mmCIF file of C-alpha atoms in Angstrom:
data_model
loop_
_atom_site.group_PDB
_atom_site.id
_atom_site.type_symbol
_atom_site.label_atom_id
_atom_site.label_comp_id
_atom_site.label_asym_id
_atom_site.label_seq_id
_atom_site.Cartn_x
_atom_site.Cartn_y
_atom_site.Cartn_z
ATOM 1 C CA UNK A 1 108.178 101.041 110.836
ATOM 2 C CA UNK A 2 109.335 104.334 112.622
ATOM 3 C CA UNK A 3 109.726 103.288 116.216
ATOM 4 C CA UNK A 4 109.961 106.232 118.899
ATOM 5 C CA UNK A 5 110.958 105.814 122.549
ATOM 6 C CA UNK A 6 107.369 104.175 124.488
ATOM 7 C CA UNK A 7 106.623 105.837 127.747
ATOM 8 C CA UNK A 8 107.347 102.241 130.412
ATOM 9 C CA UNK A 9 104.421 103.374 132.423
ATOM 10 C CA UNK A 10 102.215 102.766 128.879
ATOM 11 C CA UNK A 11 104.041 99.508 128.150
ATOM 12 C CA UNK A 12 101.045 97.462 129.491
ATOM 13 C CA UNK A 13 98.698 98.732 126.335
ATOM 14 C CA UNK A 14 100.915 96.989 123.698
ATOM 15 C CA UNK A 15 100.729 93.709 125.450
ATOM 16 C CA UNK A 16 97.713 93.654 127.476
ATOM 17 C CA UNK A 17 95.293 92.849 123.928
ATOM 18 C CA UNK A 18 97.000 89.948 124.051
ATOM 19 C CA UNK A 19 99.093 89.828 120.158
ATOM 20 C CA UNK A 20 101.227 87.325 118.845
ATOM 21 C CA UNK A 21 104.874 88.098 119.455
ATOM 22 C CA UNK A 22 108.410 87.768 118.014
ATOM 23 C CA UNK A 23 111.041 87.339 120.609
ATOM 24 C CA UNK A 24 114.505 88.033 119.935
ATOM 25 C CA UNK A 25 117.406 86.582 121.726
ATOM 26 C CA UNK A 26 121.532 86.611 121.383
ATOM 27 C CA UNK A 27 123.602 84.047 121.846
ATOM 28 C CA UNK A 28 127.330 83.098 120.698
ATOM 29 C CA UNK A 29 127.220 85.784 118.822
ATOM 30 C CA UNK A 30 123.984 85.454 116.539
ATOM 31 C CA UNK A 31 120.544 86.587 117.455
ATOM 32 C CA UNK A 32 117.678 84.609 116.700
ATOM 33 C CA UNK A 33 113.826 84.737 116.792
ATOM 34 C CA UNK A 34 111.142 82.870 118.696
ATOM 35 C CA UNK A 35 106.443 83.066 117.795
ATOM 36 C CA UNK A 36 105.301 83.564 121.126
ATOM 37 C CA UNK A 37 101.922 84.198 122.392
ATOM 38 C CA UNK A 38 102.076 82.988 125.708
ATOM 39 C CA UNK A 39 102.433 86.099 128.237
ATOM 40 C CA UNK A 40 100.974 88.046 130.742
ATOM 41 C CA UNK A 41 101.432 91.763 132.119
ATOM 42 C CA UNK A 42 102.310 91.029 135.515
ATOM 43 C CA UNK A 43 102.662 95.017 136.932
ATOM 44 C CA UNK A 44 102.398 98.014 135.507
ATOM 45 C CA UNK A 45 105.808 99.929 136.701
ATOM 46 C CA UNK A 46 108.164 98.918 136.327
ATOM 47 C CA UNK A 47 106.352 97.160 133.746
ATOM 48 C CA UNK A 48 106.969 93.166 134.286
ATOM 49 C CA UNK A 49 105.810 90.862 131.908
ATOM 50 C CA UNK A 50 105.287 86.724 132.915
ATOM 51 C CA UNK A 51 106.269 84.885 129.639
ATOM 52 C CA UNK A 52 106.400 80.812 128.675
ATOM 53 C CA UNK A 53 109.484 79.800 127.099
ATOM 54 C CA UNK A 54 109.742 76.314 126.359
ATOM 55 C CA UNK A 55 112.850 74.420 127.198
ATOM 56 C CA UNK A 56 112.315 73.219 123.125
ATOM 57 C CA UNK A 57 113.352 76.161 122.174
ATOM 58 C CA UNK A 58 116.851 77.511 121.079
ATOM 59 C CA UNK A 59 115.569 80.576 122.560
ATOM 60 C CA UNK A 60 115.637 79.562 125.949
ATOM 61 C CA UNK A 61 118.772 78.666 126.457
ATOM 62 C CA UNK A 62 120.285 82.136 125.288
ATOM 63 C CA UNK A 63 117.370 83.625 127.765
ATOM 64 C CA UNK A 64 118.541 81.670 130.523
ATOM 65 C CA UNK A 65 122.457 82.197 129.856
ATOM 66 C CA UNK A 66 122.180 86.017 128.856
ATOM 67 C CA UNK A 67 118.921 87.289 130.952
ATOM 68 C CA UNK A 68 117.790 89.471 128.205
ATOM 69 C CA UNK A 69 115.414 89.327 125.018
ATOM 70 C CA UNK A 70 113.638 91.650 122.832
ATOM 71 C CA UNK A 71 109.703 91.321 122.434
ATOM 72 C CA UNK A 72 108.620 92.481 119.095
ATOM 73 C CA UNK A 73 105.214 92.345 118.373
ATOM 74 C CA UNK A 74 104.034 91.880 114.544
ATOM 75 C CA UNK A 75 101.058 93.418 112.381
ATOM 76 C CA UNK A 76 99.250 91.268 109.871
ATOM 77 C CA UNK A 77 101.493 91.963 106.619
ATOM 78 C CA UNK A 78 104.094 89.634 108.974
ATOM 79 C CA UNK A 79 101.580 86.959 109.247
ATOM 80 C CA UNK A 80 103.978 84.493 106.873
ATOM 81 C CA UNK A 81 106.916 85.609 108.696
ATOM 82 C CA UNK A 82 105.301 84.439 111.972
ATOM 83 C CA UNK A 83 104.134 80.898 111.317
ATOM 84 C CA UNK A 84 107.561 80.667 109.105
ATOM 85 C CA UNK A 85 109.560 81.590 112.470
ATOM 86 C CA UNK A 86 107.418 79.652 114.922
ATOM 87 C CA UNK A 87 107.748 76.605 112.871
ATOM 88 C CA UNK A 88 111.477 76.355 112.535
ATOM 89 C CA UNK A 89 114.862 76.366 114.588
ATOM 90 C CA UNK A 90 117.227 78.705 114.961
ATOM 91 C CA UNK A 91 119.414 76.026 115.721
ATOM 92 C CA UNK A 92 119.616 75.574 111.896
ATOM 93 C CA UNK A 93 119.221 79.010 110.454
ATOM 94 C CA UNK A 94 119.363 82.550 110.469
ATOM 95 C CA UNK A 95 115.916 83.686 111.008
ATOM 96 C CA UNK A 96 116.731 87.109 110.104
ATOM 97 C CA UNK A 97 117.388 86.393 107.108
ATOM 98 C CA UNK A 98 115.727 83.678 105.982
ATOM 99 C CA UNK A 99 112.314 85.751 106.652
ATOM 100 C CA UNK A 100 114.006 89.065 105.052
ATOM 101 C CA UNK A 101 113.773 90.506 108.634
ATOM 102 C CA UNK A 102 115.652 93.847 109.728
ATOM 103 C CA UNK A 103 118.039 93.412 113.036
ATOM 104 C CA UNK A 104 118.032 96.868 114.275
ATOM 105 C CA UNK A 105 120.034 97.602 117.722
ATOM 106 C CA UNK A 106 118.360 97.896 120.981
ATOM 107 C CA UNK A 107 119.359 100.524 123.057
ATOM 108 C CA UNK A 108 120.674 98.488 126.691
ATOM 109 C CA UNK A 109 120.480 94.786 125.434
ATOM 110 C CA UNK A 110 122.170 92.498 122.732
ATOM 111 C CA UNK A 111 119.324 90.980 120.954
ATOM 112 C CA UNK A 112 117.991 93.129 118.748
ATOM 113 C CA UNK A 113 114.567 94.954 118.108
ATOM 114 C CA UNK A 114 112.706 93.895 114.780
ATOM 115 C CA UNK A 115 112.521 96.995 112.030
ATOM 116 C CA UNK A 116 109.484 95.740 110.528
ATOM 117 C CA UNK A 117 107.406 95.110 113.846
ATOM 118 C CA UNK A 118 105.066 98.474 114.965
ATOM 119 C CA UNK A 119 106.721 98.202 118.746
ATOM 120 C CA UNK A 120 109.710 96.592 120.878
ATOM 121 C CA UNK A 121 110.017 96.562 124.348
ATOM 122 C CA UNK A 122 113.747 95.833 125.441
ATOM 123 C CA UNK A 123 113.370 93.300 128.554
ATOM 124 C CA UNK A 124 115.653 91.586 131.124
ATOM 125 C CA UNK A 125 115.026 88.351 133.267
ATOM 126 C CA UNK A 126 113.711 89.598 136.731
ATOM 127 C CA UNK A 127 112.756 86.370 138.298
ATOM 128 C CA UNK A 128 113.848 82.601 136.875
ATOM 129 C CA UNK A 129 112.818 80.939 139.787
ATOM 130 C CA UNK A 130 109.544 79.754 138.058
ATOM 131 C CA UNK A 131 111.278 78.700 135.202
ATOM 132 C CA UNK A 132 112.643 74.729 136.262
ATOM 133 C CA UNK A 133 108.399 74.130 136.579
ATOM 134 C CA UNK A 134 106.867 75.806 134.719
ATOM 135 C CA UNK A 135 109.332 77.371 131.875
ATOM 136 C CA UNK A 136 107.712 80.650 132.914
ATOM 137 C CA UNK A 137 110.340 83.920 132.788
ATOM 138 C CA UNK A 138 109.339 87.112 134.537
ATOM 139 C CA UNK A 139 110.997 89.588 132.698
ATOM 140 C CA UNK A 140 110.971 93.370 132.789
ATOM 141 C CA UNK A 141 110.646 96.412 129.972
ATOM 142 C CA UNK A 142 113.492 98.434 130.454
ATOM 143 C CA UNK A 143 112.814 100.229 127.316
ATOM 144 C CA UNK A 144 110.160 100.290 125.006
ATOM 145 C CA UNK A 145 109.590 101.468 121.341
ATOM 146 C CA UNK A 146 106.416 102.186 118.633
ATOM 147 C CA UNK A 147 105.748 103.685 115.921
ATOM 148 C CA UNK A 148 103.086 106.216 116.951
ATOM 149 C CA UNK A 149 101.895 106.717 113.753
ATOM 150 C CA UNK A 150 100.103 103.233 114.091
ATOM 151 C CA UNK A 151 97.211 104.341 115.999
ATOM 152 C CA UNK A 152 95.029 100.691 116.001
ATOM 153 C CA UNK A 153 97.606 98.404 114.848
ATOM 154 C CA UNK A 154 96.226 95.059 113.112
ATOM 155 C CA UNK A 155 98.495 93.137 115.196
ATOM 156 C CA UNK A 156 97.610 89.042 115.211
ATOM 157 C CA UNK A 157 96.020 86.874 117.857
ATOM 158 C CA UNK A 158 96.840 82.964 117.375
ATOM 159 C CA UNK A 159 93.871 80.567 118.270
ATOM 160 C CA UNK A 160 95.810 77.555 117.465
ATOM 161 C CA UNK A 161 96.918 75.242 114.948
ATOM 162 C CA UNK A 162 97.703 78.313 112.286
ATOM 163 C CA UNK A 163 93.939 80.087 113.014
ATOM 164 C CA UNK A 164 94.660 83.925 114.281
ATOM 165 C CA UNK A 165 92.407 86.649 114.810
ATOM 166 C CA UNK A 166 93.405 89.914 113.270
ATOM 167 C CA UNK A 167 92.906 92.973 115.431
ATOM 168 C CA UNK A 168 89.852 94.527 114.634
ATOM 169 C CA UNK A 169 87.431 97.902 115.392
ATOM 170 C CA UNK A 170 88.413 99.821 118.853
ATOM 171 C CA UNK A 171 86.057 101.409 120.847
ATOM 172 C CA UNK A 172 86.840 103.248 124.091
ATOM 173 C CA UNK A 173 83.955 103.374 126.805
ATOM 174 C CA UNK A 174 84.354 105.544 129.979
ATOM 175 C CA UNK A 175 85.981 103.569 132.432
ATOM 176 C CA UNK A 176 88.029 104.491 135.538
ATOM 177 C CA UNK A 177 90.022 100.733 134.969
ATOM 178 C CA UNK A 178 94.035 101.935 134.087
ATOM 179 C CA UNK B 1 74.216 81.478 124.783
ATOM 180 C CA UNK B 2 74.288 77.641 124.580
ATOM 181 C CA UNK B 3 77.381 76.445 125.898
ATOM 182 C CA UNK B 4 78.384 72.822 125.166
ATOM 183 C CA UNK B 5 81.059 70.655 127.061
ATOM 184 C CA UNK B 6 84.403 71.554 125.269
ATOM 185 C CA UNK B 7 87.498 69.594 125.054
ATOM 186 C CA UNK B 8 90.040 70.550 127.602
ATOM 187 C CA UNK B 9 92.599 70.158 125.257
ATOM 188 C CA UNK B 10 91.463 72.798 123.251
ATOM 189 C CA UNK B 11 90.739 74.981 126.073
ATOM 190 C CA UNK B 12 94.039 77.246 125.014
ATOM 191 C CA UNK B 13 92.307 77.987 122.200
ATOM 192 C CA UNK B 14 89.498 80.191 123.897
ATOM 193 C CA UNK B 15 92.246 81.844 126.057
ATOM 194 C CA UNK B 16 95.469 82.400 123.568
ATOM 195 C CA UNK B 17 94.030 84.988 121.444
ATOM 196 C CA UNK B 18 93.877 87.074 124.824
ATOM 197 C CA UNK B 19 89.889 88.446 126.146
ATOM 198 C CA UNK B 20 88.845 89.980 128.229
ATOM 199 C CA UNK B 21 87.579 87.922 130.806
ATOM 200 C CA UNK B 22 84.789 87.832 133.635
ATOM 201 C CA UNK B 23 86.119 85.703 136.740
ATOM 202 C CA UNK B 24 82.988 84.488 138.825
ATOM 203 C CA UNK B 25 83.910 83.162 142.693
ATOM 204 C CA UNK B 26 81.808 82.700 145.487
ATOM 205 C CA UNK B 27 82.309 83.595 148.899
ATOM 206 C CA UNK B 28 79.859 83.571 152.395
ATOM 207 C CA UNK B 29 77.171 82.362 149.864
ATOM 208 C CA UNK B 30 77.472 85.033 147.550
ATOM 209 C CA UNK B 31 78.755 85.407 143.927
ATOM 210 C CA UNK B 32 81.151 87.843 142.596
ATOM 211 C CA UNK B 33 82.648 88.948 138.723
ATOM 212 C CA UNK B 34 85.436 90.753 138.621
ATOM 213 C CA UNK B 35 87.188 91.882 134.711
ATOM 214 C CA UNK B 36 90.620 90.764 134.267
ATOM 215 C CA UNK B 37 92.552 90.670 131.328
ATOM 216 C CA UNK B 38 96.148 89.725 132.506
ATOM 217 C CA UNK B 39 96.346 85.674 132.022
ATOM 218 C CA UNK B 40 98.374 83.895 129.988
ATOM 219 C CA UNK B 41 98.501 80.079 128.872
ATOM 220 C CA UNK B 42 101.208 78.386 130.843
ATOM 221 C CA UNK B 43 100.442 74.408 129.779
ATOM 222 C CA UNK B 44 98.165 72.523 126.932
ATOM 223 C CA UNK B 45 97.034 69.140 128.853
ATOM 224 C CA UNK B 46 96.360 69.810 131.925
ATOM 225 C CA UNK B 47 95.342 73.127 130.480
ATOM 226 C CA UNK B 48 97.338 75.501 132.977
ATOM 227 C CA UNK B 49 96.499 78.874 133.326
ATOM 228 C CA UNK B 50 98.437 82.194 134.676
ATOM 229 C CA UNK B 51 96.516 84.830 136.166
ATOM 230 C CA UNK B 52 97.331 88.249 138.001
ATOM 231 C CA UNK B 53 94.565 89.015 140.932
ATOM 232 C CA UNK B 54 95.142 92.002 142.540
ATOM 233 C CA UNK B 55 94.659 92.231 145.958
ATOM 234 C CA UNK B 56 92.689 94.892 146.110
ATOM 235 C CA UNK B 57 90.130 92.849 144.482
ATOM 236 C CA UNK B 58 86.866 91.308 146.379
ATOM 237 C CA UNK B 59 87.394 88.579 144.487
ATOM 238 C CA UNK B 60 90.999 87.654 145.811
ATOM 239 C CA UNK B 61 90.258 86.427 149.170
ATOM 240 C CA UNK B 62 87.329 84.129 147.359
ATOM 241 C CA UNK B 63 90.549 82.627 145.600
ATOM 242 C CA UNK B 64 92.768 82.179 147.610
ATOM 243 C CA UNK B 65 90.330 80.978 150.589
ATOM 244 C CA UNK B 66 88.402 78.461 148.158
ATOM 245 C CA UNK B 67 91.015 77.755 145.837
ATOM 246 C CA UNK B 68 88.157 77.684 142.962
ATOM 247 C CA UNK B 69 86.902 80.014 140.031
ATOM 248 C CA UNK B 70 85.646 80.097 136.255
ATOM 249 C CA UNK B 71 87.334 82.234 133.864
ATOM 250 C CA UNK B 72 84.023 83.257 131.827
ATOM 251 C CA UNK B 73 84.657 84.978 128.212
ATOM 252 C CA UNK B 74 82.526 87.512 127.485
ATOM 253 C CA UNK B 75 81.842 88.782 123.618
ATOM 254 C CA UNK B 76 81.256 92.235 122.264
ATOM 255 C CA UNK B 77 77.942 92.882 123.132
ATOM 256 C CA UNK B 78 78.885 92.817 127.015
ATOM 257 C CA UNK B 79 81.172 95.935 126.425
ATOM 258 C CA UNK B 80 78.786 97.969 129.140
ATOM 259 C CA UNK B 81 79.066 95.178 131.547
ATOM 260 C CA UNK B 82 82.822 94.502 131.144
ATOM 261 C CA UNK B 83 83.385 97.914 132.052
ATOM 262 C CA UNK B 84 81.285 98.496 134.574
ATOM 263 C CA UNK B 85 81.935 95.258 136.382
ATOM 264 C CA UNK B 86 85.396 96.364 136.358
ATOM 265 C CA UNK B 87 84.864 99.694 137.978
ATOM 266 C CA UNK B 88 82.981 98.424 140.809
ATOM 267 C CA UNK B 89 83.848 95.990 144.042
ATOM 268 C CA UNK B 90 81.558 93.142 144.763
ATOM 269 C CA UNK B 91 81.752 93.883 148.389
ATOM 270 C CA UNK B 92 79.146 96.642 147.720
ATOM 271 C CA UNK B 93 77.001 95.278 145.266
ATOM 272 C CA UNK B 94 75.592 92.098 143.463
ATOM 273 C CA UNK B 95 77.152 92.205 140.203
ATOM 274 C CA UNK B 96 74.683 89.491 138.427
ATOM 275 C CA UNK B 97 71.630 91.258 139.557
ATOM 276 C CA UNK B 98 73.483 94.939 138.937
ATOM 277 C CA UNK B 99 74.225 93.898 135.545
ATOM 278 C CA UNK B 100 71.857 91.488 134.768
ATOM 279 C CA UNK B 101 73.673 88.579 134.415
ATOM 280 C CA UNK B 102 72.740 85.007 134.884
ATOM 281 C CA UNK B 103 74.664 82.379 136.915
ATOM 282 C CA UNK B 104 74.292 78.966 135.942
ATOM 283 C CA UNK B 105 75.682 76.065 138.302
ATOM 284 C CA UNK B 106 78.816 74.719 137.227
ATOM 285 C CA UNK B 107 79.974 71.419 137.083
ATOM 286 C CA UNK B 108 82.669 70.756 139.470
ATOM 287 C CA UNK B 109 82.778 74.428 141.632
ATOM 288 C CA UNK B 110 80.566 76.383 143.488
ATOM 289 C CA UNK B 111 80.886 79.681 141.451
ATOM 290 C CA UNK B 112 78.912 80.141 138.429
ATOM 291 C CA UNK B 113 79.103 80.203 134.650
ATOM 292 C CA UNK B 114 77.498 83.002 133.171
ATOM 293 C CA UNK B 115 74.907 82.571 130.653
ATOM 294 C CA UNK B 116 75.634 85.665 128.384
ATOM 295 C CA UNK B 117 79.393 84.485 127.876
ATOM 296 C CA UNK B 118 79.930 82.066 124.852
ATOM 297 C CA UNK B 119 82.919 80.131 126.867
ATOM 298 C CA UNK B 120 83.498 79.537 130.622
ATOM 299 C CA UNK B 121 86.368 77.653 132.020
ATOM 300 C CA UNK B 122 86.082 75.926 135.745
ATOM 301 C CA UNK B 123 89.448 76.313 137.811
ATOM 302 C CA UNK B 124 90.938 75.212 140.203
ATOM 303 C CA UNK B 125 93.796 76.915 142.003
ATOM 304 C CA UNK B 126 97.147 74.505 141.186
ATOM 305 C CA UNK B 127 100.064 76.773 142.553
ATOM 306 C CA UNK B 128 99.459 79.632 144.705
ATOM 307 C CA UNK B 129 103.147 79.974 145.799
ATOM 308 C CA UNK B 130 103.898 83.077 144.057
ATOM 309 C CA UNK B 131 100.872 84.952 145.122
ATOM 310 C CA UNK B 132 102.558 86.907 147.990
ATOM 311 C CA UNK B 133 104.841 88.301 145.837
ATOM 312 C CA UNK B 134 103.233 88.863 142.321
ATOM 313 C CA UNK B 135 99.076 88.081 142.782
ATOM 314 C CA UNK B 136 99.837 85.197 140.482
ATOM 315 C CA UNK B 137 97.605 81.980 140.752
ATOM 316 C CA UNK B 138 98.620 79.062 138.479
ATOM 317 C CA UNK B 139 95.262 77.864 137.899
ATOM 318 C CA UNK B 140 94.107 74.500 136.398
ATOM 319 C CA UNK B 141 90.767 74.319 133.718
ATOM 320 C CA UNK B 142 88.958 71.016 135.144
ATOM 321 C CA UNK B 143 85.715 71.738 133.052
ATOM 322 C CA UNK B 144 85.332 73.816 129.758
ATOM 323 C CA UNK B 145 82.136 74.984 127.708
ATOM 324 C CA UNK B 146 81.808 77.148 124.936
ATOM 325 C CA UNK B 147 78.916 77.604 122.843
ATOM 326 C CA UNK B 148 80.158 75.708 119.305
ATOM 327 C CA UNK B 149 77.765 77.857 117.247
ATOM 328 C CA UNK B 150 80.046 80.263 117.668
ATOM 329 C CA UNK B 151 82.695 80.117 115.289
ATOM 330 C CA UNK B 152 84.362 83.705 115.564
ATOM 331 C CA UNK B 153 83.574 85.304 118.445
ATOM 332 C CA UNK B 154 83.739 88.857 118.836
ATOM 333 C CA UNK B 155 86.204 89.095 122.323
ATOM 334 C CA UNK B 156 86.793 92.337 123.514
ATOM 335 C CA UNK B 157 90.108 93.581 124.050
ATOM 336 C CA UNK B 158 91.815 95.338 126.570
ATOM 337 C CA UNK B 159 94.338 98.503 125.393
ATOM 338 C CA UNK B 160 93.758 100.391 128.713
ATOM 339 C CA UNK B 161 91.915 103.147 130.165
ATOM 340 C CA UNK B 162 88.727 101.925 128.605
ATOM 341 C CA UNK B 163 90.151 101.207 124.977
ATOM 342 C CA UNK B 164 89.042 98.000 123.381
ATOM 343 C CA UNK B 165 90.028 96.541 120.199
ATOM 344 C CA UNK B 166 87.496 93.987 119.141
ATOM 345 C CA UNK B 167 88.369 90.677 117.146
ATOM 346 C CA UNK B 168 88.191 91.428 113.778
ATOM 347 C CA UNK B 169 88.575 88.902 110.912
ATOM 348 C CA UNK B 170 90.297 85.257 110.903
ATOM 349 C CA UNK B 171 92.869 83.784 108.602
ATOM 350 C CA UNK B 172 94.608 80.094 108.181
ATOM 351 C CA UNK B 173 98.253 79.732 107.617
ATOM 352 C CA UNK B 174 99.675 76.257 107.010
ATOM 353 C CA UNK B 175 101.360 75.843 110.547
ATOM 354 C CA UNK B 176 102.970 72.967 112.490
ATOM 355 C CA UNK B 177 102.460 75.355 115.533
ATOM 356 C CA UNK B 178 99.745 73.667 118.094
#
């Protein structure tokens, strides 16, 4: 995928559909990826985003350390790639390449953005005080990236226990809601 | 629709994928929907669930005074209503009779389920501490229906300023991922 620099204030419409996510993180010196689905827009701009990491995770503990992480978000040809990554460690492997993956660098962070995902959005941790209860990050886009050649991407929409909803028609209706 | 008694530990299910929803409170012995789309999973069993309420909403003082709401999910064919429920306040108008909606009694809370969705979720407020600064209620599902003939619904979508992507078709990986 081509990315191109994302406006921040439009950050909301890649997330707000609600897709299936790959988050990258970097720690000692190796990224890794995380399937993640649980997240929120929290504010439109800066664009903050309310996301549950698990303390399970190996992501979380580079999230926690480093305050940064990438959120890639997938389109159906990735669908193997994304129950392959959600259902492994990257305690144990590289996921990157294990899942013949693309690291490509972010522009202010570590971890890196995902070629093959349609859009990134570079984040840092804004608020951790949530996280001890509830494992709940607030993070914000600091940059963000798509490919706007992918006008209705088929991104993926899990509905539990390997069941996800590919993105289907769009229709716009006259609305004054942002 | 005929909406059943669903499992609460399946409620993430309904809510994962990401809808569109139609929050109903009640307030001074009146109903109110408002649209909202920014929620997020936070917890299986109890089913938690994060949700941004603005506000500037009618609907947030109902919340935060009565600590009590149902998250109702509405399917395609309630496009006109989504929108226009979300362009209006409740402080003017009766949204059930403006849009021709019918509330049915819940279970456990004073506002209503509405017939025309095929899932409604009864909340209770769990954590309002970080209200004041982000409009974020951790609520808690106590009571779920959904109507089991429906097997892939058609949730709408939100991609902003009145775009909607509509669920398209389903697929079933082999996953370990609950």
């Amino acid at each position: 995928m081509k990315k191109q620099s994302f406006p921040l204030a439009k950050a909301y419409t890649l997330l707000e559909p609600g897709p299936v996510t790959l988050i990258t993180t970097s720690h000692n010196g190796r990224h890794n990826i995380m399937t993640q689905s649980w997240h929120t827009m929290m504010e439109f701009s800066p664009p903050l985003v309310g996301c549950l990491i698990s303390g399970n995770n190996y992501s979380f503990e580079a999230l926690l350390k480093h305050r940064e992480c990438v959120i890639n978000i997938p389109t159906a040809e990735l669908a193997r790639q994304v129950v392959g990554i959600g259902n492994c460690s990257g305690g144990k492997i590289d996921k990157f390449t294990e899942y013949g993956l693309t690291p490509l660098p972010a522009s202010k962070l570590a971890p890196p953005l995902i070629a093959e995902c349609y859009a990134s959005l570079e984040c840092t941790v804004k608020d951790s005080r949530f996280v001890n209860k509830y494992n709940f990050f607030v993070l914000e886009v600091v940059e963000a990236w798509a490919d706007k050649s992918v006008k209705n991407p088929r991104t993926l929409h899990h509905c539990g226990n390997g069941k996800f909803m590919i993105a289907g028609e769009h229709i716009r209706l006259a609305s004054r809601m942002k």
